[in-house]
């Protein structure tokens, strides 16, 4: 398929179009990374802009088709001087073509066919992504639907890419996205930043979805322990979009800090495809620039004097990042931070992580008594932590049984190999 948008006569005289990419020389063939960066930057803005004129279903599909067309042409001809304008024109024409085929919308066609009065400026670009993100993470949608719709509409991932991240069949993911978009339209879910009264809870949901994207990038089914770097970059990009648009929201700054501090350790967390746990990681491979940015964000957030769970998780990550070696880790500070975190998040997973810090401060016996009561029998992490505490207490047979059960429950091949390596020969 060729891209029709720049030469479409419905735009008026060719000379009136300010951004026809074929007006100038084509650029050099871009790398996939450069293409991904352009698509990541433009996708959400375009969906949000079109969703203001059409509905989300039409907007998202029109942009997805435009991106597919662009990638085919840009790989050959290079990225045009104004890729956003190129994509916007192509997406608008795709949307119009779709509604022309749908009798329900024909009475609105003349209104929609008119080009936008003003091109969006850089500030508007930033603002347009955030309302779309809040719309995709609306509480009327189930968490799985929030995640899938965000990855599709905001990040521009295909159903197959989302399925790989969510460990589900492609068909099921596709159906989930379709249902989510229908619900957005049927329920009249607005693509806007919520009012102040509901803002904290809605922002927390958005940040949770962003964090879930990052977590999924590290839990892929497969043979090795490496990260899906594209998905991790998507998550960091999403967190940066939110933090940039909401610089006075400390939790948004905290979430970005958290992801950067974890991302800084990615190069060291696998070796030859095998997982390397934090104490054994080569800290020379950590990214000092990402650590510095994460800590700076954390200081900015703290200065706003509104603590929250994302800032506290980032502070815990910073404690690990600042330790020169494992023996220098300030476990007492980490334990205090977990105590504070429990005021905001009492989930069993947080209590399990706190128990790990407690074991370093008060010993494995005290920690084991807290781990035993957690309702996490279906979690491989619970079995792995419990097994480690049992090993430290000299209860080898019980520890081996715990590691065997953890290996059975783990979904990632590298995690399974790590857990099985702890079993007796």
mmCIF file of N, CA and C in Angstrom, residues 60 64 148 151-152 156-177 216 220-221 228 231 234:
data_model
loop_
_atom_site.group_PDB
_atom_site.id
_atom_site.type_symbol
_atom_site.label_atom_id
_atom_site.label_comp_id
_atom_site.label_asym_id
_atom_site.label_seq_id
_atom_site.Cartn_x
_atom_site.Cartn_y
_atom_site.Cartn_z
ATOM 1 N N UNK A 60 -8.046 5.179 16.457
ATOM 2 C CA UNK A 60 -6.941 4.260 16.727
ATOM 3 C C UNK A 60 -6.611 3.426 15.496
ATOM 4 N N UNK A 64 -3.144 3.505 13.327
ATOM 5 C CA UNK A 64 -2.388 2.259 13.164
ATOM 6 C C UNK A 64 -2.102 1.990 11.683
ATOM 7 N N UNK A 148 -4.139 -3.313 27.827
ATOM 8 C CA UNK A 148 -4.134 -3.597 26.386
ATOM 9 C C UNK A 148 -4.444 -2.343 25.571
ATOM 10 N N UNK A 151 -1.453 0.076 25.582
ATOM 11 C CA UNK A 151 -0.379 -0.372 24.697
ATOM 12 C C UNK A 151 -0.758 -0.171 23.234
ATOM 13 N N UNK A 152 -2.042 -0.348 22.917
ATOM 14 C CA UNK A 152 -2.489 -0.215 21.530
ATOM 15 C C UNK A 152 -2.619 1.257 21.118
ATOM 16 N N UNK A 156 1.003 2.304 20.421
ATOM 17 C CA UNK A 156 0.953 1.877 19.030
ATOM 18 C C UNK A 156 1.379 0.443 18.797
ATOM 19 N N UNK A 157 1.354 -0.407 19.831
ATOM 20 C CA UNK A 157 1.745 -1.807 19.653
ATOM 21 C C UNK A 157 0.645 -2.572 18.924
ATOM 22 N N UNK A 158 1.052 -3.607 18.189
ATOM 23 C CA UNK A 158 0.073 -4.466 17.530
ATOM 24 C C UNK A 158 -0.489 -5.462 18.546
ATOM 25 N N UNK A 159 -1.580 -6.122 18.144
ATOM 26 C CA UNK A 159 -2.164 -7.137 19.033
ATOM 27 C C UNK A 159 -1.168 -8.253 19.311
ATOM 28 N N UNK A 160 -0.373 -8.616 18.303
ATOM 29 C CA UNK A 160 0.623 -9.674 18.507
ATOM 30 C C UNK A 160 1.681 -9.245 19.519
ATOM 31 N N UNK A 161 2.118 -8.000 19.441
ATOM 32 C CA UNK A 161 3.116 -7.515 20.399
ATOM 33 C C UNK A 161 2.542 -7.472 21.809
ATOM 34 N N UNK A 162 1.286 -7.049 21.912
ATOM 35 C CA UNK A 162 0.639 -7.004 23.231
ATOM 36 C C UNK A 162 0.461 -8.417 23.776
ATOM 37 N N UNK A 163 0.086 -9.347 22.901
ATOM 38 C CA UNK A 163 -0.094 -10.729 23.336
ATOM 39 C C UNK A 163 1.204 -11.297 23.901
ATOM 40 N N UNK A 164 2.340 -10.937 23.276
ATOM 41 C CA UNK A 164 3.629 -11.427 23.781
ATOM 42 C C UNK A 164 3.913 -10.884 25.176
ATOM 43 N N UNK A 165 3.463 -9.672 25.434
ATOM 44 C CA UNK A 165 3.717 -9.056 26.738
ATOM 45 C C UNK A 165 2.760 -9.559 27.817
ATOM 46 N N UNK A 166 1.565 -9.943 27.412
ATOM 47 C CA UNK A 166 0.554 -10.315 28.397
ATOM 48 C C UNK A 166 0.334 -11.823 28.490
ATOM 49 N N UNK A 167 1.150 -12.579 27.752
ATOM 50 C CA UNK A 167 1.107 -14.046 27.804
ATOM 51 C C UNK A 167 -0.264 -14.592 27.402
ATOM 52 N N UNK A 168 -0.893 -13.982 26.409
ATOM 53 C CA UNK A 168 -2.226 -14.420 25.993
ATOM 54 C C UNK A 168 -2.250 -14.639 24.480
ATOM 55 N N UNK A 169 -3.237 -15.402 23.990
ATOM 56 C CA UNK A 169 -3.371 -15.556 22.542
ATOM 57 C C UNK A 169 -3.679 -14.212 21.859
ATOM 58 N N UNK A 170 -3.192 -14.098 20.632
ATOM 59 C CA UNK A 170 -3.401 -12.845 19.893
ATOM 60 C C UNK A 170 -4.887 -12.555 19.710
ATOM 61 N N UNK A 171 -5.659 -13.613 19.396
ATOM 62 C CA UNK A 171 -7.094 -13.402 19.162
ATOM 63 C C UNK A 171 -7.781 -12.834 20.406
ATOM 64 N N UNK A 172 -7.400 -13.353 21.572
ATOM 65 C CA UNK A 172 -8.036 -12.858 22.797
ATOM 66 C C UNK A 172 -7.678 -11.393 23.045
ATOM 67 N N UNK A 173 -6.438 -11.051 22.779
ATOM 68 C CA UNK A 173 -6.022 -9.656 22.961
ATOM 69 C C UNK A 173 -6.778 -8.755 21.989
ATOM 70 N N UNK A 174 -6.899 -9.217 20.735
ATOM 71 C CA UNK A 174 -7.623 -8.412 19.758
ATOM 72 C C UNK A 174 -9.066 -8.179 20.176
ATOM 73 N N UNK A 175 -9.712 -9.239 20.673
ATOM 74 C CA UNK A 175 -11.098 -9.088 21.129
ATOM 75 C C UNK A 175 -11.183 -8.150 22.325
ATOM 76 N N UNK A 176 -10.196 -8.235 23.211
ATOM 77 C CA UNK A 176 -10.213 -7.360 24.388
ATOM 78 C C UNK A 176 -10.093 -5.892 23.984
ATOM 79 N N UNK A 177 -9.240 -5.626 23.004
ATOM 80 C CA UNK A 177 -9.068 -4.241 22.552
ATOM 81 C C UNK A 177 -10.351 -3.735 21.901
ATOM 82 N N UNK A 216 6.057 -6.301 32.711
ATOM 83 C CA UNK A 216 5.837 -7.311 31.674
ATOM 84 C C UNK A 216 7.079 -7.466 30.804
ATOM 85 N N UNK A 220 8.847 -12.028 30.147
ATOM 86 C CA UNK A 220 8.432 -12.725 28.938
ATOM 87 C C UNK A 220 8.731 -14.211 29.024
ATOM 88 N N UNK A 221 7.803 -15.000 28.450
ATOM 89 C CA UNK A 221 8.110 -16.404 28.250
ATOM 90 C C UNK A 221 9.280 -16.490 27.278
ATOM 91 N N UNK A 228 12.644 -7.452 27.283
ATOM 92 C CA UNK A 228 12.111 -6.898 26.043
ATOM 93 C C UNK A 228 12.382 -5.396 26.088
ATOM 94 N N UNK A 231 9.669 -2.837 24.995
ATOM 95 C CA UNK A 231 8.574 -2.648 25.952
ATOM 96 C C UNK A 231 9.041 -1.834 27.158
ATOM 97 N N UNK A 234 9.155 1.652 26.091
ATOM 98 C CA UNK A 234 7.788 2.194 26.035
ATOM 99 C C UNK A 234 7.334 2.644 27.424
#
